[in-house]
PDB file of C-alpha atoms in Angstrom:
ATOM      1  CA  MET L   1     -16.458 -13.277   0.371  1.00 40.00           C
ATOM      2  CA  ALA L   2     -18.773 -10.293   0.018  1.00 43.00           C
ATOM      3  CA  ALA L   3     -22.178 -10.374  -1.623  1.00 40.00           C
ATOM      4  CA  VAL L   4     -21.841  -9.063  -5.143  1.00 46.00           C
ATOM      5  CA  ALA L   5     -24.047  -8.257  -8.098  1.00 45.00           C
ATOM      6  CA  THR L   6     -23.349  -9.668 -11.543  1.00 48.00           C
ATOM      7  CA  MET L   7     -25.032  -9.240 -14.903  1.00 48.00           C
ATOM      8  CA  GLU L   8     -27.553 -12.059 -14.908  1.00 47.00           C
ATOM      9  CA  GLY L   9     -26.633 -14.975 -17.141  1.00 47.00           C
ATOM     10  CA  PHE L  10     -23.455 -13.240 -18.246  1.00 59.00           C
ATOM     11  CA  GLU L  11     -19.921 -14.564 -17.995  1.00 74.00           C
ATOM     12  CA  GLY L  12     -17.120 -12.106 -18.615  1.00 88.00           C
ATOM     13  CA  TYR L  13     -13.965 -12.474 -20.663  1.00 94.00           C
ATOM     14  CA  TRP L  14     -12.015 -14.010 -17.770  1.00 95.00           C
ATOM     15  CA  GLY L  15     -14.635 -16.621 -16.935  1.00 93.00           C
ATOM     16  CA  PRO L  16     -16.021 -17.490 -13.497  1.00 92.00           C
ATOM     17  CA  PRO L  17     -14.049 -16.067 -10.547  1.00 92.00           C
ATOM     18  CA  THR L  18     -11.546 -18.476  -9.010  1.00 91.00           C
ATOM     19  CA  ALA L  19     -10.119 -16.076  -6.414  1.00 92.00           C
ATOM     20  CA  THR L  20     -10.808 -16.731  -2.741  1.00 89.00           C
ATOM     21  CA  MET L  21     -12.137 -13.166  -2.412  1.00 88.00           C
ATOM     22  CA  ASP L  22     -14.842 -11.363  -4.363  1.00 90.00           C
ATOM     23  CA  TRP L  23     -15.481  -7.771  -3.377  1.00 93.00           C
ATOM     24  CA  CYS L  24     -18.684  -5.766  -3.116  1.00 94.00           C
ATOM     25  CA  GLU L  25     -18.486  -4.176  -6.565  1.00 96.00           C
ATOM     26  CA  GLY L  26     -20.641  -6.040  -9.050  1.00 93.00           C
ATOM     27  CA  ASN L  27     -18.761  -8.243 -11.504  1.00 94.00           C
ATOM     28  CA  TYR L  28     -18.617  -7.215 -15.181  1.00 95.00           C
ATOM     29  CA  MET L  29     -21.001  -4.305 -14.632  1.00 92.00           C
ATOM     30  CA  VAL L  30     -19.113  -1.903 -16.922  1.00 94.00           C
ATOM     31  CA  THR L  31     -17.252  -4.007 -19.486  1.00 94.00           C
ATOM     32  CA  PRO L  32     -16.878  -7.732 -20.213  1.00 94.00           C
ATOM     33  CA  TYR L  33     -13.099  -7.312 -20.003  1.00 96.00           C
ATOM     34  CA  ALA L  34     -12.871  -6.199 -16.357  1.00 97.00           C
ATOM     35  CA  ALA L  35     -14.476  -8.166 -13.535  1.00 96.00           C
ATOM     36  CA  GLU L  36     -14.415  -5.265 -11.073  1.00 97.00           C
ATOM     37  CA  PHE L  37     -13.879  -2.241 -13.281  1.00 97.00           C
ATOM     38  CA  PHE L  38     -13.659   0.490 -10.655  1.00 98.00           C
ATOM     39  CA  ASN L  39     -11.650  -1.582  -8.192  1.00 98.00           C
ATOM     40  CA  SER L  40      -9.217  -2.335 -10.996  1.00 98.00           C
ATOM     41  CA  LEU L  41      -9.103   1.272 -12.221  1.00 98.00           C
ATOM     42  CA  THR L  42      -8.479   2.813  -8.805  1.00 98.00           C
ATOM     43  CA  SER L  43      -5.737   0.301  -8.037  1.00 98.00           C
ATOM     44  CA  MET L  44      -3.625   2.580 -10.212  1.00 98.00           C
ATOM     45  CA  PHE L  45      -3.691   5.091  -7.338  1.00 98.00           C
ATOM     46  CA  ILE L  46      -1.461   2.670  -5.432  1.00 98.00           C
ATOM     47  CA  ALA L  47       0.863   2.180  -8.392  1.00 98.00           C
ATOM     48  CA  VAL L  48       1.203   5.947  -8.802  1.00 98.00           C
ATOM     49  CA  ALA L  49       1.796   6.479  -5.073  1.00 98.00           C
ATOM     50  CA  GLY L  50       4.832   4.218  -5.338  1.00 98.00           C
ATOM     51  CA  ILE L  51       6.438   5.550  -8.505  1.00 98.00           C
ATOM     52  CA  LEU L  52       5.643   9.241  -7.950  1.00 98.00           C
ATOM     53  CA  PRO L  53       8.285   9.893  -5.250  1.00 97.00           C
ATOM     54  CA  ILE L  54      10.966   8.429  -7.511  1.00 96.00           C
ATOM     55  CA  LEU L  55       9.870  10.579 -10.455  1.00 96.00           C
ATOM     56  CA  ILE L  56       9.563  13.761  -8.390  1.00 95.00           C
ATOM     57  CA  HIS L  57      13.026  13.350  -6.881  1.00 94.00           C
ATOM     58  CA  PHE L  58      14.690  11.725  -9.890  1.00 92.00           C
ATOM     59  CA  ARG L  59      17.266  14.500 -10.298  1.00 89.00           C
ATOM     60  CA  ARG L  60      18.521  13.770  -6.780  1.00 88.00           C
ATOM     61  CA  ARG L  61      18.328  10.013  -7.021  1.00 83.00           C
ATOM     62  CA  ASP L  62      21.892   9.940  -5.667  1.00 85.00           C
ATOM     63  CA  CYS L  63      20.338  10.801  -2.291  1.00 88.00           C
ATOM     64  CA  MET L  64      17.763   8.017  -2.465  1.00 91.00           C
ATOM     65  CA  GLU L  65      19.075   4.868  -0.799  1.00 94.00           C
ATOM     66  CA  TRP L  66      18.202   1.533  -2.314  1.00 95.00           C
ATOM     67  CA  ARG L  67      16.009   0.657   0.661  1.00 96.00           C
ATOM     68  CA  PHE L  68      13.656   3.515  -0.263  1.00 97.00           C
ATOM     69  CA  ILE L  69      13.787   2.829  -3.994  1.00 97.00           C
ATOM     70  CA  ILE L  70      12.809  -0.790  -3.344  1.00 98.00           C
ATOM     71  CA  ALA L  71      10.085   0.236  -0.887  1.00 98.00           C
ATOM     72  CA  PHE L  72       8.540   2.712  -3.335  1.00 98.00           C
ATOM     73  CA  LEU L  73       8.761   0.315  -6.282  1.00 98.00           C
ATOM     74  CA  SER L  74       7.224  -2.439  -4.151  1.00 98.00           C
ATOM     75  CA  VAL L  75       4.182  -0.249  -3.565  1.00 98.00           C
ATOM     76  CA  THR L  76       3.889   0.233  -7.333  1.00 99.00           C
ATOM     77  CA  ILE L  77       4.062  -3.522  -7.902  1.00 98.00           C
ATOM     78  CA  VAL L  78       1.282  -3.998  -5.347  1.00 98.00           C
ATOM     79  CA  GLY L  79      -0.851  -1.534  -7.299  1.00 98.00           C
ATOM     80  CA  LEU L  80      -0.268  -3.290 -10.611  1.00 98.00           C
ATOM     81  CA  GLY L  81      -0.997  -6.652  -9.010  1.00 98.00           C
ATOM     82  CA  SER L  82      -4.222  -5.228  -7.629  1.00 98.00           C
ATOM     83  CA  VAL L  83      -5.201  -4.093 -11.141  1.00 98.00           C
ATOM     84  CA  ALA L  84      -4.779  -7.675 -12.363  1.00 98.00           C
ATOM     85  CA  PHE L  85      -6.577  -9.194  -9.385  1.00 98.00           C
ATOM     86  CA  HIS L  86      -9.644  -6.971  -9.484  1.00 98.00           C
ATOM     87  CA  GLY L  87      -9.721  -6.986 -13.262  1.00 97.00           C
ATOM     88  CA  THR L  88      -9.916 -10.771 -13.519  1.00 97.00           C
ATOM     89  CA  LEU L  89     -10.831 -12.216 -10.098  1.00 96.00           C
ATOM     90  CA  LEU L  90      -8.619 -15.183 -10.946  1.00 95.00           C
ATOM     91  CA  PHE L  91      -6.681 -16.870  -8.156  1.00 93.00           C
ATOM     92  CA  GLU L  92      -3.355 -16.659  -9.975  1.00 92.00           C
ATOM     93  CA  HIS L  93      -3.809 -12.899 -10.256  1.00 95.00           C
ATOM     94  CA  GLN L  94      -4.917 -12.682  -6.647  1.00 95.00           C
ATOM     95  CA  ARG L  95      -1.403 -13.867  -5.801  1.00 94.00           C
ATOM     96  CA  TRP L  96       0.014 -11.008  -7.902  1.00 95.00           C
ATOM     97  CA  ASP L  97      -1.731  -8.693  -5.440  1.00 96.00           C
ATOM     98  CA  GLN L  98      -1.149 -10.468  -2.145  1.00 96.00           C
ATOM     99  CA  VAL L  99       2.424 -11.718  -2.494  1.00 97.00           C
ATOM    100  CA  PRO L 100       3.807  -8.229  -3.296  1.00 97.00           C
ATOM    101  CA  MET L 101       1.889  -6.911  -0.271  1.00 98.00           C
ATOM    102  CA  LEU L 102       3.760  -9.358   1.965  1.00 98.00           C
ATOM    103  CA  TRP L 103       7.147  -8.404   0.549  1.00 98.00           C
ATOM    104  CA  THR L 104       6.336  -4.691   0.635  1.00 98.00           C
ATOM    105  CA  VAL L 105       5.495  -4.678   4.336  1.00 98.00           C
ATOM    106  CA  ALA L 106       8.677  -6.689   4.983  1.00 98.00           C
ATOM    107  CA  MET L 107      10.694  -4.037   3.132  1.00 98.00           C
ATOM    108  CA  ILE L 108       8.986  -1.248   5.065  1.00 98.00           C
ATOM    109  CA  LEU L 109       9.832  -3.036   8.311  1.00 98.00           C
ATOM    110  CA  TYR L 110      13.486  -3.081   7.285  1.00 98.00           C
ATOM    111  CA  VAL L 111      13.339   0.661   6.590  1.00 98.00           C
ATOM    112  CA  LEU L 112      11.740   1.304   9.979  1.00 97.00           C
ATOM    113  CA  PHE L 113      14.105  -0.823  12.051  1.00 97.00           C
ATOM    114  CA  GLU L 114      17.189   0.653  10.376  1.00 96.00           C
ATOM    115  CA  GLN L 115      15.794   4.192  10.205  1.00 94.00           C
ATOM    116  CA  LYS L 116      18.112   5.808  12.765  1.00 91.00           C
ATOM    117  CA  HIS L 117      21.327   3.980  11.877  1.00 91.00           C
ATOM    118  CA  VAL L 118      23.765   5.356   9.309  1.00 90.00           C
ATOM    119  CA  GLN L 119      25.111   1.848   8.723  1.00 89.00           C
ATOM    120  CA  PRO L 120      23.023  -1.350   9.013  1.00 85.00           C
ATOM    121  CA  ALA L 121      22.817  -2.229  12.698  1.00 87.00           C
ATOM    122  CA  TYR L 122      20.937  -5.537  12.657  1.00 88.00           C
ATOM    123  CA  ARG L 123      22.742  -8.126  10.555  1.00 89.00           C
ATOM    124  CA  ILE L 124      20.086 -10.761  11.153  1.00 95.00           C
ATOM    125  CA  LEU L 125      17.193  -8.435  10.257  1.00 96.00           C
ATOM    126  CA  PRO L 126      17.204  -8.825   6.445  1.00 96.00           C
ATOM    127  CA  VAL L 127      17.566 -12.596   6.808  1.00 97.00           C
ATOM    128  CA  ALA L 128      14.684 -12.797   9.285  1.00 97.00           C
ATOM    129  CA  LEU L 129      12.420 -10.638   7.122  1.00 98.00           C
ATOM    130  CA  PHE L 130      13.333 -12.618   4.006  1.00 98.00           C
ATOM    131  CA  VAL L 131      12.504 -15.918   5.713  1.00 98.00           C
ATOM    132  CA  TYR L 132       9.235 -14.491   7.027  1.00 98.00           C
ATOM    133  CA  ALA L 133       8.246 -13.269   3.561  1.00 98.00           C
ATOM    134  CA  VAL L 134       9.116 -16.621   1.964  1.00 97.00           C
ATOM    135  CA  VAL L 135       7.117 -18.594   4.546  1.00 96.00           C
ATOM    136  CA  ALA L 136       4.194 -16.176   4.212  1.00 96.00           C
ATOM    137  CA  THR L 137       4.328 -16.457   0.421  1.00 96.00           C
ATOM    138  CA  LEU L 138       4.249 -20.246   0.517  1.00 94.00           C
ATOM    139  CA  ALA L 139       1.449 -20.293   3.084  1.00 91.00           C
ATOM    140  CA  THR L 140      -0.791 -17.907   1.157  1.00 90.00           C
ATOM    141  CA  SER L 141      -0.084 -19.024  -2.406  1.00 86.00           C
ATOM    142  CA  LYS L 142      -1.832 -22.367  -2.023  1.00 77.00           C
ATOM    143  CA  ARG L 143      -5.470 -22.404  -3.006  1.00 70.00           C
ATOM    144  CA  SER L 144      -7.397 -23.513   0.051  1.00 69.00           C
ATOM    145  CA  GLY L 145     -10.506 -21.362   0.367  1.00 78.00           C
ATOM    146  CA  ASP L 146     -11.053 -19.896   3.813  1.00 82.00           C
ATOM    147  CA  MET L 147      -7.659 -21.139   4.972  1.00 86.00           C
ATOM    148  CA  GLN L 148      -5.963 -19.082   2.259  1.00 88.00           C
ATOM    149  CA  TRP L 149      -7.877 -15.990   3.398  1.00 87.00           C
ATOM    150  CA  PHE L 150      -6.885 -16.641   7.014  1.00 90.00           C
ATOM    151  CA  SER L 151      -3.226 -17.367   6.207  1.00 92.00           C
ATOM    152  CA  PHE L 152      -2.749 -14.203   4.187  1.00 94.00           C
ATOM    153  CA  HIS L 153      -4.401 -11.917   6.712  1.00 92.00           C
ATOM    154  CA  ALA L 154      -2.574 -13.565   9.616  1.00 95.00           C
ATOM    155  CA  PHE L 155       0.875 -13.106   8.065  1.00 97.00           C
ATOM    156  CA  PHE L 156       0.140  -9.710   6.552  1.00 97.00           C
ATOM    157  CA  GLY L 157      -1.735  -8.508   9.618  1.00 96.00           C
ATOM    158  CA  LEU L 158       1.087  -9.431  11.999  1.00 97.00           C
ATOM    159  CA  ALA L 159       3.724  -7.662   9.911  1.00 98.00           C
ATOM    160  CA  THR L 160       1.464  -4.650   9.398  1.00 97.00           C
ATOM    161  CA  PHE L 161       0.717  -4.414  13.131  1.00 97.00           C
ATOM    162  CA  LEU L 162       4.442  -4.382  13.864  1.00 98.00           C
ATOM    163  CA  ALA L 163       4.998  -1.720  11.196  1.00 98.00           C
ATOM    164  CA  VAL L 164       2.217   0.451  12.631  1.00 96.00           C
ATOM    165  CA  CYS L 165       3.737   0.144  16.104  1.00 97.00           C
ATOM    166  CA  LYS L 166       7.157   1.182  14.780  1.00 98.00           C
ATOM    167  CA  VAL L 167       5.738   4.132  12.850  1.00 98.00           C
ATOM    168  CA  THR L 168       3.756   5.239  15.902  1.00 97.00           C
ATOM    169  CA  LEU L 169       6.868   5.145  18.096  1.00 97.00           C
ATOM    170  CA  PHE L 170       8.760   7.030  15.397  1.00 97.00           C
ATOM    171  CA  TYR L 171       6.071   9.719  15.287  1.00 97.00           C
ATOM    172  CA  ARG L 172       5.972  10.097  19.073  1.00 96.00           C
ATOM    173  CA  SER L 173       9.747  10.547  19.132  1.00 96.00           C
ATOM    174  CA  LEU L 174       9.667  13.514  16.736  1.00 96.00           C
ATOM    175  CA  PRO L 175      10.528  16.905  18.252  1.00 94.00           C
ATOM    176  CA  THR L 176       7.605  19.311  18.378  1.00 94.00           C
ATOM    177  CA  ASP L 177       9.513  21.841  16.270  1.00 94.00           C
ATOM    178  CA  MET L 178       9.529  19.472  13.254  1.00 96.00           C
ATOM    179  CA  THR L 179       6.119  20.858  12.333  1.00 96.00           C
ATOM    180  CA  GLU L 180       6.060  19.936   8.647  1.00 96.00           C
ATOM    181  CA  LEU L 181       7.180  16.372   9.291  1.00 98.00           C
ATOM    182  CA  ARG L 182       4.602  15.869  12.020  1.00 97.00           C
ATOM    183  CA  LYS L 183       1.911  17.200   9.651  1.00 97.00           C
ATOM    184  CA  VAL L 184       2.897  14.847   6.842  1.00 98.00           C
ATOM    185  CA  MET L 185       2.955  11.870   9.194  1.00 98.00           C
ATOM    186  CA  SER L 186      -0.426  12.925  10.642  1.00 97.00           C
ATOM    187  CA  TYR L 187      -1.906  13.111   7.139  1.00 97.00           C
ATOM    188  CA  GLY L 188      -0.635   9.589   6.551  1.00 97.00           C
ATOM    189  CA  PHE L 189      -2.154   8.248   9.773  1.00 97.00           C
ATOM    190  CA  ILE L 190      -5.521   9.868   9.064  1.00 98.00           C
ATOM    191  CA  ALA L 191      -5.592   8.532   5.499  1.00 98.00           C
ATOM    192  CA  LEU L 192      -4.775   4.992   6.634  1.00 97.00           C
ATOM    193  CA  GLY L 193      -7.388   5.183   9.380  1.00 97.00           C
ATOM    194  CA  VAL L 194     -10.051   6.199   6.864  1.00 98.00           C
ATOM    195  CA  ALA L 195      -8.829   3.498   4.457  1.00 98.00           C
ATOM    196  CA  ILE L 196      -9.181   0.707   7.017  1.00 97.00           C
ATOM    197  CA  THR L 197     -12.609   1.971   8.105  1.00 98.00           C
ATOM    198  CA  VAL L 198     -14.095   2.004   4.601  1.00 97.00           C
ATOM    199  CA  TRP L 199     -12.408  -1.330   3.763  1.00 96.00           C
ATOM    200  CA  LEU L 200     -14.202  -2.948   6.690  1.00 96.00           C
ATOM    201  CA  MET L 201     -17.492  -1.267   5.813  1.00 97.00           C
ATOM    202  CA  ASP L 202     -17.327  -2.491   2.212  1.00 96.00           C
ATOM    203  CA  LEU L 203     -16.471  -5.980   3.431  1.00 94.00           C
ATOM    204  CA  LYS L 204     -19.003  -6.327   6.240  1.00 95.00           C
ATOM    205  CA  LEU L 205     -21.908  -4.127   5.100  1.00 96.00           C
ATOM    206  CA  CYS L 206     -22.058  -4.998   1.410  1.00 95.00           C
ATOM    207  CA  ASN L 207     -25.767  -5.840   1.293  1.00 94.00           C
ATOM    208  CA  GLN L 208     -26.692  -2.658   3.120  1.00 96.00           C
ATOM    209  CA  LEU L 209     -24.415  -0.504   0.962  1.00 96.00           C
ATOM    210  CA  HIS L 210     -25.977  -1.917  -2.199  1.00 94.00           C
ATOM    211  CA  MET L 211     -29.228  -0.289  -1.121  1.00 95.00           C
ATOM    212  CA  LEU L 212     -27.574   3.051  -1.877  1.00 95.00           C
ATOM    213  CA  PRO L 213     -27.965   4.448  -5.422  1.00 94.00           C
ATOM    214  CA  ALA L 214     -25.372   3.180  -7.926  1.00 94.00           C
ATOM    215  CA  TYR L 215     -23.053   1.888  -5.187  1.00 95.00           C
ATOM    216  CA  ASP L 216     -21.186  -0.302  -7.696  1.00 94.00           C
ATOM    217  CA  TYR L 217     -19.847   2.838  -9.344  1.00 95.00           C
ATOM    218  CA  TRP L 218     -18.551   4.638  -6.239  1.00 95.00           C
ATOM    219  CA  ASN L 219     -17.941   1.726  -3.878  1.00 96.00           C
ATOM    220  CA  PHE L 220     -15.824   2.203  -0.759  1.00 97.00           C
ATOM    221  CA  HIS L 221     -13.200  -0.361  -1.718  1.00 98.00           C
ATOM    222  CA  ALA L 222     -12.377   1.449  -4.949  1.00 97.00           C
ATOM    223  CA  TRP L 223     -12.729   5.128  -4.101  1.00 97.00           C
ATOM    224  CA  GLY L 224     -12.115   4.839  -0.368  1.00 97.00           C
ATOM    225  CA  TRP L 225      -9.634   2.073   0.359  1.00 98.00           C
ATOM    226  CA  HIS L 226      -7.487   2.372  -2.765  1.00 98.00           C
ATOM    227  CA  LEU L 227      -7.352   6.172  -2.713  1.00 98.00           C
ATOM    228  CA  MET L 228      -6.787   6.588   1.018  1.00 98.00           C
ATOM    229  CA  VAL L 229      -4.218   3.806   1.398  1.00 98.00           C
ATOM    230  CA  SER L 230      -2.293   5.393  -1.483  1.00 98.00           C
ATOM    231  CA  CYS L 231      -2.285   8.767   0.281  1.00 98.00           C
ATOM    232  CA  GLY L 232      -1.321   7.158   3.569  1.00 98.00           C
ATOM    233  CA  LEU L 233       1.626   5.199   2.199  1.00 98.00           C
ATOM    234  CA  TYR L 234       2.859   8.163   0.171  1.00 98.00           C
ATOM    235  CA  ASN L 235       2.856  10.570   3.117  1.00 98.00           C
ATOM    236  CA  ILE L 236       4.356   8.192   5.644  1.00 98.00           C
ATOM    237  CA  LEU L 237       7.164   6.969   3.379  1.00 98.00           C
ATOM    238  CA  ILE L 238       8.009  10.536   2.316  1.00 98.00           C
ATOM    239  CA  GLY L 239       8.103  11.541   5.978  1.00 98.00           C
ATOM    240  CA  ILE L 240      10.371   8.674   6.979  1.00 98.00           C
ATOM    241  CA  TRP L 241      12.714   9.343   4.062  1.00 98.00           C
ATOM    242  CA  TYR L 242      12.897  13.054   4.884  1.00 98.00           C
ATOM    243  CA  HIS L 243      13.715  12.318   8.527  1.00 97.00           C
ATOM    244  CA  ARG L 244      16.508   9.977   7.531  1.00 97.00           C
ATOM    245  CA  LEU L 245      18.015  12.511   5.118  1.00 96.00           C
ATOM    246  CA  LYS L 246      17.693  15.451   7.497  1.00 96.00           C
ATOM    247  CA  VAL L 247      18.448  13.949  10.896  1.00 96.00           C
ATOM    248  CA  VAL L 248      20.391  10.747  10.327  1.00 96.00           C
ATOM    249  CA  LEU L 249      22.395  11.490   7.171  1.00 95.00           C
ATOM    250  CA  GLU L 250      22.505  15.256   7.879  1.00 94.00           C
ATOM    251  CA  LYS L 251      21.597  16.349   4.359  1.00 94.00           C
ATOM    252  CA  ASP L 252      20.594  19.943   3.650  1.00 93.00           C
ATOM    253  CA  VAL L 253      16.946  19.327   2.812  1.00 95.00           C
ATOM    254  CA  SER L 254      13.536  20.750   3.614  1.00 95.00           C
ATOM    255  CA  LEU L 255      10.057  19.259   3.533  1.00 96.00           C
ATOM    256  CA  CYS L 256       7.477  20.985   1.322  1.00 95.00           C
ATOM    257  CA  LEU L 257       3.779  20.302   1.811  1.00 93.00           C
ATOM    258  CA  SER L 258       2.371  21.545  -1.501  1.00 86.00           C
ATOM    259  CA  PRO L 259       1.245  20.806  -4.081  1.00 88.00           C
ATOM    260  CA  LEU L 260       2.211  17.323  -2.859  1.00 93.00           C
ATOM    261  CA  PRO L 261       4.503  16.555   0.076  1.00 96.00           C
ATOM    262  CA  HIS L 262       8.023  16.343  -1.317  1.00 96.00           C
ATOM    263  CA  ILE L 263      11.620  16.897  -0.316  1.00 96.00           C
ATOM    264  CA  ALA L 264      13.493  19.979  -1.499  1.00 94.00           C
ATOM    265  CA  PHE L 265      17.247  19.596  -1.782  1.00 90.00           C
ATOM    266  CA  VAL L 266      19.190  22.773  -1.057  1.00 81.00           C
ATOM    267  CA  PRO L 267      21.858  23.262  -3.766  1.00 73.00           C
ATOM    268  CA  PRO L 268      25.444  23.370  -2.492  1.00 63.00           C
ATOM    269  CA  LYS L 269      26.892  26.840  -2.053  1.00 62.00           C
ATOM    270  CA  LEU L 270      29.481  27.929  -4.597  1.00 54.00           C
ATOM    271  CA  ALA L 271      32.929  28.666  -3.214  1.00 50.00           C
TER     272      ALA L 271
END
């Protein structure tokens, strides 16, 4: 996929790459046990971004609907799959990264479409999303070179485009006096915009970027894409959850912006 550097004449612990994608970071540059060490290491940002909201709000897990628990945990699974993929560059581990991405965006779509309804409003929605995710999984799990790359990005890109449209409409519908929520959502949009930009740069400008000093150690995919997409997902999902609690379910909550965006639950008043 991208031009990469590898230790000459050296084959790492996992053997030659069999994945249909090989990123700009040089293979086995740091240790023989990790194909793309920094890409693998920074994938943990994504895993943390998914589990952190559950840990922060664990005491009020009674207020966390299953749709949000599944969405957050799905993000964590994507992160762990990305660790395996970048760490080995094996096709079977590439699927551990890509398949959870497909199911995660499907889950986020469910959250977005049902955001303003107290009770599920679209009976066919979970069935349609499930079928889409199954078809996408089957289409992208078969090893077929460029066709696998195209299939994954077509299915994932379509679902992601729809999710971005829904989130954008959600943001535009927010009252101007919901200042904190609009800030959190804005942070998420900015982070995702930066993430996509550096992802494309790392993909398309690999040879040029390798002219920069020690690019393998601070490459855009690792320290740009992984970090920024983690921040973006965290902020946007926290914002959507807060809106549902505050506006739809009418819970007594507030949105705090520091040290990390989180939801504060107001304790019930004693009689």
